[in-house]
């Protein structure tokens, strides 16, 4: 097979899904803009799939051309649209949309906090394995924050009370873990937290968090692992 | 090149100015031409501790604003040779300090042939503290054996490795931990954090432990840095610290509870 110039394979990729609750373009613009401005570094130039399952027949009222223009205008790359009614397919293709087959049920994904107005669009991030790793070789001091949505974080030293670690994947701390640590911030429920000495203020995986005050005290100060089992955050000694 | 050392802590009242005065005096006593700069613009104290408050004509801000030359503003210390004090302005605030202005003063001090420039940082993490640490090669982080002081020092250590000129060049500021107001008796009774606890939290090389001592207050009030008081434990501890800073290996002292002899028990 080495002679092939190109290869086309069906693969899974992490992609943001914009779930519409309204066909009103201005409301969509507002909602997406608010989301984008809250975490600009997460969304800059990111591809976006529009999901219309909540609209149902309301799809017909959706202006496919303006929708596409609005999304581009906000700095996203519109990749495709899904869950539209059959009557809308033609208009979507005309407007330059790739019509995707219905996605799987989104039960596994973690919903970004719903905005106050019901009409606002929600952005959902499905889970996909991330492989990138970032290594920090200095202590993480009080007031410092490491943000690495692209993958896992490895801290070779201790982290102090008042520090914050945010990773898309897992977090490994080869010293005392004293600050806050949030793994799987993009919704990766398989992310885990490992540390040499658990003294964290707060641990979280994919949005499920626990304070150390709630944790069995005999785990404090010992090597521990944190993972998610269903909806429950589990903490256990490593050795 | 002059070596620039910032004395900093985050928290107020832990002994930054006392340390700056003792440290710069100790360096000068060993023959190094040393300048000590008060960065606490608006709350000037260093001149009091150094006993030169009546000789302040021009100050640091005057030099930054080109209202006076550096030579006019530098005050020659009356206790030791080779030591010069650059006092802070009492009537201005910390916005008067700019990276360009501070950088120019550092360059001029270097041209005047100073070996060491000691920057006495104000408390906090705002402009004054930021400017004091900005050009530092070394940082002496002063900590009391108390949780909030340790937490604030930790914060300062983070800033030293992100907000300084060296950090921006991809280099690191050398860190030294100085524990002050250490009372072995209170550590033993569990009222104070021990040296080991502090080192465990901060993970920075220890350069000295200064015991809690009456002589520090006396020295401050009399305007003579405590290092000149050779009989006091604090003075000796500061001297050890200066020697360690200059590369000597000196064992740590004053870490154990002093055993009271028969006569001490009798007479206190």
Short mmCIF file of C-alpha atoms in Angstrom, two decimals:
data_model
loop_
_atom_site.label_atom_id
_atom_site.label_comp_id
_atom_site.label_asym_id
_atom_site.label_seq_id
_atom_site.Cartn_x
_atom_site.Cartn_y
_atom_site.Cartn_z
CA UNK A 1 0.00 0.00 0.00
CA UNK A 2 3.04 2.26 0.15
CA UNK A 3 2.52 3.40 -3.44
CA UNK A 4 -0.65 5.34 -2.67
CA UNK A 5 -0.39 9.09 -2.88
CA UNK A 6 -3.34 9.82 -0.72
CA UNK A 7 -5.53 7.94 1.64
CA UNK A 8 -9.07 8.70 2.64
CA UNK A 9 -10.22 7.23 5.90
CA UNK A 10 -13.15 7.84 8.13
CA UNK A 11 -11.77 9.14 11.42
CA UNK A 12 -13.12 10.80 14.50
CA UNK A 13 -12.04 14.37 15.15
CA UNK A 14 -12.82 16.70 18.02
CA UNK A 15 -15.26 19.27 16.74
CA UNK A 16 -17.58 21.78 18.34
CA UNK A 17 -21.30 21.39 17.76
CA UNK A 18 -23.59 24.38 17.78
CA UNK A 19 -27.04 23.22 18.85
CA UNK A 20 -29.72 25.65 17.80
CA UNK A 21 -32.78 26.32 19.89
CA UNK A 22 -34.04 29.09 17.64
CA UNK A 23 -34.03 29.83 13.93
CA UNK A 24 -33.65 33.56 14.56
CA UNK A 25 -30.26 34.52 13.11
CA UNK A 26 -29.74 37.53 15.38
CA UNK A 27 -30.34 35.45 18.51
CA UNK A 28 -27.92 32.83 17.22
CA UNK A 29 -25.33 35.51 16.55
CA UNK A 30 -25.73 36.88 20.05
CA UNK A 31 -25.47 33.47 21.67
CA UNK A 32 -22.43 32.34 19.71
CA UNK A 33 -20.70 35.66 20.22
CA UNK A 34 -21.18 35.49 23.98
CA UNK A 35 -19.82 31.97 24.13
CA UNK A 36 -16.86 32.87 21.96
CA UNK A 37 -15.99 35.95 24.00
CA UNK A 38 -16.07 33.99 27.24
CA UNK A 39 -13.26 31.66 26.10
CA UNK A 40 -11.76 33.24 22.95
CA UNK A 41 -8.63 31.08 22.99
CA UNK A 42 -10.73 27.93 22.87
CA UNK A 43 -12.84 28.91 19.90
CA UNK A 44 -10.61 30.98 17.60
CA UNK A 45 -10.94 29.65 14.04
CA UNK A 46 -12.39 26.41 15.22
CA UNK A 47 -14.58 24.33 12.94
CA UNK A 48 -18.22 24.17 13.85
CA UNK A 49 -21.04 21.75 13.06
CA UNK A 50 -24.59 23.05 13.36
CA UNK A 51 -27.16 20.72 14.87
CA UNK A 52 -30.83 21.47 14.25
CA UNK A 53 -32.42 18.59 16.15
CA UNK A 54 -34.08 20.94 18.63
CA UNK A 55 -35.65 23.02 15.87
CA UNK A 56 -37.66 20.21 14.34
CA UNK A 57 -39.94 21.69 11.69
CA UNK A 58 -38.72 25.14 12.69
CA UNK A 59 -35.82 24.35 10.38
CA UNK A 60 -37.79 25.68 7.48
CA UNK A 61 -37.56 29.18 8.94
CA UNK A 62 -33.78 29.02 9.10
CA UNK A 63 -31.98 31.23 6.59
CA UNK A 64 -29.14 28.90 5.57
CA UNK A 65 -27.20 31.60 3.73
CA UNK A 66 -27.24 34.08 6.57
CA UNK A 67 -26.48 31.37 9.11
CA UNK A 68 -23.34 30.43 7.25
CA UNK A 69 -22.28 34.06 6.82
CA UNK A 70 -22.89 34.78 10.51
CA UNK A 71 -20.78 31.86 11.66
CA UNK A 72 -17.93 32.85 9.35
CA UNK A 73 -18.26 36.41 10.52
CA UNK A 74 -17.80 35.32 14.14
CA UNK A 75 -14.52 33.64 13.32
CA UNK A 76 -15.65 30.02 13.14
CA UNK A 77 -15.41 27.72 10.15
CA UNK A 78 -18.80 26.23 9.33
CA UNK A 79 -18.18 22.60 8.44
CA UNK A 80 -21.59 21.12 8.11
CA UNK A 81 -25.15 20.93 9.29
CA UNK A 82 -27.06 18.00 10.67
CA UNK A 83 -30.48 16.92 11.87
CA UNK A 84 -32.36 19.14 9.46
CA UNK A 85 -35.71 18.17 8.03
CA UNK A 86 -35.78 16.73 4.50
CA UNK A 87 -37.45 19.83 3.14
CA UNK A 88 -34.48 21.96 4.16
CA UNK A 89 -31.75 19.81 2.66
CA UNK A 90 -31.95 21.48 -0.73
CA UNK A 91 -31.67 24.99 0.71
CA UNK A 92 -28.73 23.94 2.88
CA UNK A 93 -26.82 22.48 -0.06
CA UNK A 94 -27.59 25.59 -2.10
CA UNK A 95 -26.13 27.72 0.67
CA UNK A 96 -22.92 25.70 0.60
CA UNK A 97 -23.48 23.52 3.66
CA UNK A 98 -22.34 19.93 3.87
CA UNK A 99 -25.35 18.02 5.13
CA UNK A 100 -24.19 15.47 7.69
CA UNK A 101 -25.99 12.40 8.76
CA UNK A 102 -27.47 12.56 12.22
CA UNK A 103 -24.84 12.27 14.92
CA UNK A 104 -24.96 9.82 17.74
CA UNK A 105 -26.88 10.61 20.86
CA UNK A 106 -24.97 13.24 22.75
CA UNK A 107 -25.33 11.67 26.18
CA UNK A 108 -21.59 11.41 26.74
CA UNK A 109 -20.79 15.01 26.05
CA UNK A 110 -20.70 17.59 28.76
CA UNK A 111 -22.89 20.54 28.19
CA UNK A 112 -21.41 23.98 28.50
CA UNK A 113 -23.50 25.90 31.00
CA UNK A 114 -26.81 26.87 29.45
CA UNK A 115 -27.32 30.55 28.89
CA UNK A 116 -30.16 32.41 30.51
CA UNK A 117 -32.18 33.06 27.40
CA UNK A 118 -33.71 29.90 26.03
CA UNK A 119 -33.28 30.96 22.43
CA UNK A 120 -29.53 31.19 22.73
CA UNK A 121 -27.42 28.64 20.98
CA UNK A 122 -25.45 26.14 23.01
CA UNK A 123 -22.02 24.88 22.13
CA UNK A 124 -21.39 21.26 22.90
CA UNK A 125 -17.99 19.63 22.75
CA UNK A 126 -18.06 15.90 22.12
CA UNK A 127 -15.36 13.77 23.62
CA UNK A 128 -12.43 12.52 21.63
CA UNK A 129 -9.06 11.24 22.79
CA UNK A 130 -6.35 13.90 22.80
CA UNK A 131 -2.73 12.89 22.62
CA UNK A 132 -0.70 16.08 23.08
CA UNK A 133 1.34 16.39 26.30
CA UNK A 134 2.79 19.48 27.98
CA UNK A 135 5.48 19.18 30.64
CA UNK A 136 6.01 21.84 33.33
CA UNK A 137 9.34 21.51 35.12
CA UNK A 138 8.96 24.33 37.66
CA UNK A 139 6.79 24.45 40.75
CA UNK A 140 3.38 25.93 40.07
CA UNK A 141 3.12 28.84 42.51
CA UNK A 142 0.16 30.40 44.21
CA UNK A 143 -1.73 32.55 41.72
CA UNK A 144 -0.29 30.83 38.66
CA UNK A 145 -2.47 29.03 36.18
CA UNK A 146 -1.64 26.49 33.50
CA UNK A 147 -4.24 26.14 30.79
CA UNK A 148 -3.75 23.38 28.25
CA UNK A 149 -6.96 22.39 26.48
CA UNK A 150 -5.12 20.43 23.78
CA UNK A 151 -4.09 17.48 25.92
CA UNK A 152 -2.50 16.19 29.09
CA UNK A 153 -0.33 18.06 31.56
CA UNK A 154 2.64 16.68 33.45
CA UNK A 155 3.96 18.74 36.38
CA UNK A 156 7.35 17.53 37.55
CA UNK A 157 7.32 19.60 40.75
CA UNK A 158 4.78 20.53 43.37
CA UNK A 159 1.81 22.83 42.90
CA UNK A 160 0.96 25.38 45.56
CA UNK A 161 -2.25 26.30 47.27
CA UNK A 162 -3.93 28.95 45.17
CA UNK A 163 -2.67 27.61 41.84
CA UNK A 164 -4.86 26.23 39.08
CA UNK A 165 -4.30 23.51 36.51
CA UNK A 166 -6.69 23.16 33.59
CA UNK A 167 -6.13 20.42 31.04
CA UNK A 168 -8.16 18.94 28.21
CA UNK A 169 -6.79 15.52 29.08
CA UNK A 170 -5.25 13.99 32.20
CA UNK A 171 -3.07 15.69 34.80
CA UNK A 172 0.01 14.12 36.42
CA UNK A 173 1.73 15.84 39.33
CA UNK A 174 5.01 14.34 40.52
CA UNK A 175 5.04 16.38 43.72
CA UNK A 176 2.53 17.66 46.22
CA UNK A 177 -0.74 18.68 44.63
CA UNK A 178 -2.07 21.59 46.66
CA UNK A 179 -4.00 23.86 44.33
CA UNK A 180 -7.03 23.26 42.19
CA UNK A 181 -6.88 20.82 39.35
CA UNK A 182 -9.41 20.42 36.56
CA UNK A 183 -8.87 17.62 34.05
CA UNK A 184 -10.95 16.89 30.97
CA UNK A 185 -12.14 20.48 30.71
CA UNK A 186 -13.35 19.84 27.15
CA UNK A 187 -15.60 17.09 28.41
CA UNK A 188 -13.23 14.13 28.24
CA UNK A 189 -14.72 11.83 30.87
CA UNK A 190 -11.82 9.39 30.55
CA UNK A 191 -9.32 11.98 31.83
CA UNK A 192 -7.69 11.20 35.18
CA UNK A 193 -5.66 13.01 37.81
CA UNK A 194 -2.55 11.41 39.31
CA UNK A 195 -0.41 12.88 42.06
CA UNK A 196 2.35 11.95 44.49
CA UNK A 197 0.79 13.72 47.41
CA UNK A 198 -2.86 14.64 47.41
CA UNK A 199 -3.45 17.91 49.21
CA UNK A 200 -5.58 19.59 46.57
CA UNK A 201 -8.20 22.21 47.32
CA UNK A 202 -10.43 20.99 44.52
CA UNK A 203 -10.31 18.21 41.94
CA UNK A 204 -12.54 18.05 38.87
CA UNK A 205 -12.93 15.85 35.83
CA UNK A 206 -15.16 16.86 32.94
CA UNK A 207 -17.05 19.30 35.11
CA UNK A 208 -17.64 16.94 38.05
CA UNK A 209 -15.80 18.35 41.03
CA UNK A 210 -15.07 17.60 44.66
CA UNK A 211 -13.48 19.64 47.40
CA UNK A 212 -10.79 17.99 49.47
CA UNK A 213 -12.80 18.71 52.58
CA UNK A 214 -15.27 16.11 51.32
CA UNK A 215 -12.58 13.54 50.73
CA UNK A 216 -11.72 10.79 53.13
CA UNK A 217 -8.94 12.27 55.21
CA UNK A 218 -6.69 9.22 55.16
CA UNK A 219 -6.03 9.87 51.48
CA UNK A 220 -4.59 13.29 52.19
CA UNK A 221 -0.87 13.41 51.70
CA UNK A 222 -0.65 10.07 49.92
CA UNK A 223 -0.23 9.16 46.23
CA UNK A 224 -3.68 9.12 44.71
CA UNK A 225 -5.63 8.85 41.50
CA UNK A 226 -8.87 10.58 40.63
CA UNK A 227 -11.19 9.36 37.90
CA UNK A 228 -14.79 9.49 36.82
CA UNK A 229 -17.06 6.50 37.12
CA UNK A 230 -20.38 7.36 35.55
CA UNK A 231 -21.42 10.55 37.27
CA UNK A 232 -19.29 9.96 40.34
CA UNK A 233 -15.80 11.20 40.98
CA UNK A 234 -13.68 8.44 42.52
CA UNK A 235 -10.51 8.99 44.50
CA UNK A 236 -8.28 6.12 45.54
CA UNK A 237 -4.69 5.52 46.66
CA UNK A 238 -2.32 4.52 43.89
CA UNK A 239 -0.14 2.07 45.77
CA UNK B 1 28.23 43.99 35.68
CA UNK B 2 26.55 45.04 38.91
CA UNK B 3 24.57 42.24 40.52
CA UNK B 4 21.03 43.35 41.26
CA UNK B 5 19.36 41.72 44.26
CA UNK B 6 15.74 42.32 45.21
CA UNK B 7 14.61 41.80 48.79
CA UNK B 8 10.94 40.95 48.58
CA UNK B 9 8.15 39.04 50.36
CA UNK B 10 4.65 39.92 49.25
CA UNK B 11 3.46 40.37 52.81
CA UNK B 12 4.20 43.50 54.81
CA UNK B 13 6.02 43.69 58.12
CA UNK B 14 8.08 40.53 57.71
CA UNK B 15 11.45 42.30 57.70
CA UNK B 16 12.25 43.35 54.13
CA UNK B 17 13.66 46.73 55.04
CA UNK B 18 15.54 45.37 58.07
CA UNK B 19 17.00 42.70 55.80
CA UNK B 20 17.87 45.17 53.02
CA UNK B 21 19.70 47.39 55.51
CA UNK B 22 21.59 44.51 57.14
CA UNK B 23 22.35 42.81 53.82
CA UNK B 24 23.70 45.91 52.07
CA UNK B 25 25.74 46.83 55.15
CA UNK B 26 27.16 43.32 55.29
CA UNK B 27 28.16 43.40 51.63
CA UNK B 28 29.81 46.81 52.04
CA UNK B 29 31.65 45.63 55.19
CA UNK B 30 33.27 42.97 53.02
CA UNK B 31 34.54 45.61 50.61
CA UNK B 32 31.88 45.48 47.90
CA UNK B 33 30.67 48.80 46.61
CA UNK B 34 26.95 48.57 47.33
CA UNK B 35 23.89 50.70 46.71
CA UNK B 36 20.60 50.10 48.47
CA UNK B 37 17.46 51.52 46.89
CA UNK B 38 14.15 52.09 48.67
CA UNK B 39 11.35 51.21 46.24
CA UNK B 40 8.63 51.95 48.77
CA UNK B 41 7.73 55.29 47.26
CA UNK B 42 5.28 57.12 49.50
CA UNK B 43 6.12 55.09 52.62
CA UNK B 44 9.82 55.63 52.84
CA UNK B 45 11.44 53.72 55.71
CA UNK B 46 14.86 52.55 54.65
CA UNK B 47 16.51 55.90 55.48
CA UNK B 48 15.22 55.58 59.06
CA UNK B 49 16.60 52.07 59.51
CA UNK B 50 19.89 53.19 57.99
CA UNK B 51 19.97 56.32 60.16
CA UNK B 52 20.27 58.80 57.30
CA UNK B 53 16.80 60.36 57.34
CA UNK B 54 18.15 63.84 58.09
CA UNK B 55 20.41 63.81 55.08
CA UNK B 56 17.80 63.16 52.39
CA UNK B 57 17.77 66.00 49.87
CA UNK B 58 16.98 64.34 46.58
CA UNK B 59 15.38 60.95 46.14
CA UNK B 60 14.88 58.04 43.72
CA UNK B 61 11.90 59.67 41.98
CA UNK B 62 13.87 62.90 41.46
CA UNK B 63 16.52 60.88 39.66
CA UNK B 64 13.96 59.02 37.53
CA UNK B 65 12.34 62.34 36.56
CA UNK B 66 15.75 63.90 35.80
CA UNK B 67 15.26 66.49 38.53
CA UNK B 68 18.54 65.48 40.17
CA UNK B 69 21.61 63.47 39.22
CA UNK B 70 22.27 60.09 40.76
CA UNK B 71 25.36 61.47 42.54
CA UNK B 72 23.26 64.17 44.16
CA UNK B 73 20.70 61.68 45.42
CA UNK B 74 23.01 58.92 46.69
CA UNK B 75 23.65 59.24 50.42
CA UNK B 76 26.94 57.93 51.72
CA UNK B 77 26.37 55.68 54.71
CA UNK B 78 27.95 56.87 57.95
CA UNK B 79 28.53 53.41 59.43
CA UNK B 80 30.49 51.65 56.69
CA UNK B 81 32.46 52.66 53.65
CA UNK B 82 31.38 51.62 50.14
CA UNK B 83 27.70 51.85 51.01
CA UNK B 84 25.26 54.30 49.46
CA UNK B 85 21.56 54.74 50.08
CA UNK B 86 19.08 55.89 47.45
CA UNK B 87 16.01 56.91 49.45
CA UNK B 88 12.40 56.79 48.28
CA UNK B 89 10.24 59.83 47.84
CA UNK B 90 7.71 60.37 50.62
CA UNK B 91 5.48 62.75 48.68
CA UNK B 92 4.94 60.75 45.51
CA UNK B 93 3.31 57.43 44.79
CA UNK B 94 4.47 54.28 43.07
CA UNK B 95 3.19 55.35 39.66
CA UNK B 96 6.31 57.51 39.47
CA UNK B 97 8.31 54.34 38.89
CA UNK B 98 8.65 53.28 35.25
CA UNK B 99 10.62 50.37 33.79
CA UNK B 100 12.64 52.79 31.62
CA UNK B 101 13.38 55.13 34.53
CA UNK B 102 14.39 52.31 36.87
CA UNK B 103 16.45 50.70 34.10
CA UNK B 104 18.33 53.95 33.52
CA UNK B 105 19.17 54.28 37.24
CA UNK B 106 20.42 50.66 37.26
CA UNK B 107 22.64 51.37 34.23
CA UNK B 108 24.05 54.51 35.84
CA UNK B 109 24.81 52.64 39.08
CA UNK B 110 26.60 50.05 37.02
CA UNK B 111 28.65 52.76 35.32
CA UNK B 112 29.57 54.16 38.74
CA UNK B 113 31.16 50.81 39.49
CA UNK B 114 28.76 49.36 42.02
CA UNK B 115 29.22 45.64 42.69
CA UNK B 116 25.81 45.12 44.25
CA UNK B 117 22.51 46.92 43.95
CA UNK B 118 20.05 45.92 46.67
CA UNK B 119 16.41 46.76 45.91
CA UNK B 120 14.18 47.03 48.97
CA UNK B 121 10.73 46.08 47.69
CA UNK B 122 7.47 47.41 49.12
CA UNK B 123 4.83 44.93 50.27
CA UNK B 124 2.16 43.78 47.85
CA UNK B 125 2.35 42.64 44.26
CA UNK B 126 1.54 45.95 42.61
CA UNK B 127 3.67 48.42 40.73
CA UNK B 128 6.24 49.17 43.44
CA UNK B 129 7.00 45.51 44.07
CA UNK B 130 6.95 44.77 40.35
CA UNK B 131 9.46 47.54 39.61
CA UNK B 132 11.72 46.46 42.49
CA UNK B 133 11.99 42.93 41.13
CA UNK B 134 11.98 43.79 37.43
CA UNK B 135 15.74 43.97 36.81
CA UNK B 136 16.80 41.54 39.54
CA UNK B 137 19.42 38.84 39.01
CA UNK B 138 18.83 37.40 42.49
CA UNK B 139 15.87 37.51 44.81
CA UNK B 140 15.98 37.18 48.57
CA UNK B 141 12.47 36.15 49.55
CA UNK B 142 11.81 37.06 53.17
CA UNK B 143 9.29 34.85 54.96
CA UNK B 144 7.98 34.64 58.51
CA UNK B 145 7.11 31.20 59.92
CA UNK B 146 3.42 31.82 59.47
CA UNK B 147 0.98 30.51 56.83
CA UNK B 148 -0.12 33.77 55.24
CA UNK B 149 3.46 34.98 54.89
CA UNK B 150 4.44 31.69 53.26
CA UNK B 151 1.49 31.85 50.87
CA UNK B 152 2.40 35.40 49.83
CA UNK B 153 6.03 34.44 49.32
CA UNK B 154 4.86 31.64 47.08
CA UNK B 155 2.92 34.15 45.01
CA UNK B 156 5.97 36.41 44.76
CA UNK B 157 8.11 33.45 43.65
CA UNK B 158 5.65 32.88 40.81
CA UNK B 159 5.88 36.52 39.75
CA UNK B 160 9.68 36.42 39.88
CA UNK B 161 9.65 33.72 37.25
CA UNK B 162 7.11 35.40 35.00
CA UNK B 163 7.13 39.20 35.37
CA UNK B 164 10.82 40.06 35.51
CA UNK B 165 13.19 41.20 32.79
CA UNK B 166 15.13 37.96 33.14
CA UNK B 167 11.98 35.87 32.82
CA UNK B 168 11.10 37.71 29.64
CA UNK B 169 14.57 36.89 28.26
CA UNK B 170 13.95 33.23 29.03
CA UNK B 171 16.38 33.26 31.98
CA UNK B 172 15.59 32.70 35.64
CA UNK B 173 16.02 34.87 38.70
CA UNK B 174 18.09 33.06 41.35
CA UNK B 175 15.90 32.50 44.40
CA UNK B 176 17.05 32.51 48.03
CA UNK B 177 14.78 31.95 50.99
CA UNK B 178 15.39 33.92 54.17
CA UNK B 179 13.25 33.05 57.18
CA UNK B 180 13.01 35.88 59.70
CA UNK B 181 11.50 36.21 63.17
CA UNK B 182 12.09 32.51 63.77
CA UNK B 183 11.48 31.36 67.30
CA UNK B 184 12.61 27.76 67.96
CA UNK B 185 10.69 27.68 71.24
CA UNK B 186 7.42 28.57 69.54
CA UNK B 187 8.12 26.10 66.74
CA UNK B 188 8.62 23.40 69.36
CA UNK B 189 5.31 24.24 71.00
CA UNK B 190 3.58 24.11 67.62
CA UNK B 191 2.65 27.80 67.46
CA UNK B 192 4.90 28.47 64.48
CA UNK B 193 5.63 26.73 61.23
CA UNK B 194 8.97 24.98 61.34
CA UNK B 195 11.77 25.63 58.89
CA UNK B 196 11.13 22.21 57.35
CA UNK B 197 7.42 23.02 56.82
CA UNK B 198 8.29 26.24 55.03
CA UNK B 199 10.88 24.58 52.81
CA UNK B 200 8.42 21.82 51.99
CA UNK B 201 5.86 24.36 50.78
CA UNK B 202 8.17 26.74 48.95
CA UNK B 203 10.92 24.41 47.69
CA UNK B 204 13.50 27.20 47.43
CA UNK B 205 17.13 27.01 48.65
CA UNK B 206 17.42 28.32 52.21
CA UNK B 207 20.01 31.05 52.65
CA UNK B 208 19.42 31.97 56.25
CA UNK B 209 17.27 31.87 59.35
CA UNK B 210 17.14 35.02 61.45
CA UNK B 211 15.94 34.41 65.01
CA UNK B 212 13.29 36.58 66.62
CA UNK B 213 15.31 39.08 68.60
CA UNK B 214 14.95 42.20 70.71
CA UNK B 215 18.03 43.62 69.06
CA UNK B 216 16.21 44.08 65.72
CA UNK B 217 13.77 46.60 67.18
CA UNK B 218 16.54 48.39 69.06
CA UNK B 219 18.65 48.59 65.91
CA UNK B 220 15.73 49.94 63.88
CA UNK B 221 14.97 52.63 66.40
CA UNK B 222 18.58 53.68 66.71
CA UNK B 223 19.13 53.81 62.95
CA UNK B 224 21.99 51.32 62.87
CA UNK B 225 21.46 48.11 60.85
CA UNK B 226 21.30 45.09 63.18
CA UNK B 227 24.25 43.41 61.45
CA UNK B 228 26.49 46.01 63.14
CA UNK B 229 25.42 44.60 66.50
CA UNK B 230 27.95 41.77 66.56
CA UNK B 231 26.84 40.59 69.99
CA UNK B 232 23.24 39.92 69.01
CA UNK B 233 22.03 36.61 67.61
CA UNK B 234 20.12 38.39 64.83
CA UNK B 235 23.23 40.36 63.87
CA UNK B 236 25.28 37.16 63.69
CA UNK B 237 22.59 35.38 61.71
CA UNK B 238 22.51 38.22 59.18
CA UNK B 239 26.28 38.04 58.92
CA UNK B 240 26.04 34.29 58.20
CA UNK B 241 23.44 35.04 55.54
CA UNK B 242 25.71 37.56 53.78
CA UNK B 243 28.60 35.08 53.83
CA UNK B 244 26.39 32.37 52.34
CA UNK B 245 25.20 34.78 49.67
CA UNK B 246 28.82 35.42 48.73
CA UNK B 247 29.39 31.71 48.30
CA UNK B 248 30.79 30.59 51.65
CA UNK B 249 29.51 27.44 53.31
CA UNK B 250 28.26 28.39 56.75
CA UNK B 251 26.18 26.03 58.90
CA UNK B 252 22.76 27.27 59.99
CA UNK B 253 22.51 28.45 63.60
CA UNK B 254 19.79 29.46 66.04
CA UNK B 255 17.47 26.63 64.97
CA UNK B 256 17.29 24.84 68.30
CA UNK B 257 15.79 25.93 71.58
CA UNK B 258 18.54 27.39 73.72
CA UNK B 259 19.15 25.30 76.81
CA UNK B 260 19.11 27.48 79.83
CA UNK B 261 22.02 26.96 82.16
CA UNK B 262 21.80 27.08 85.93
CA UNK B 263 22.65 30.76 86.17
CA UNK B 264 20.30 31.71 83.36
CA UNK B 265 17.53 29.87 85.17
CA UNK B 266 18.33 31.79 88.31
CA UNK B 267 18.73 35.21 86.80
CA UNK B 268 16.66 34.91 83.60
#
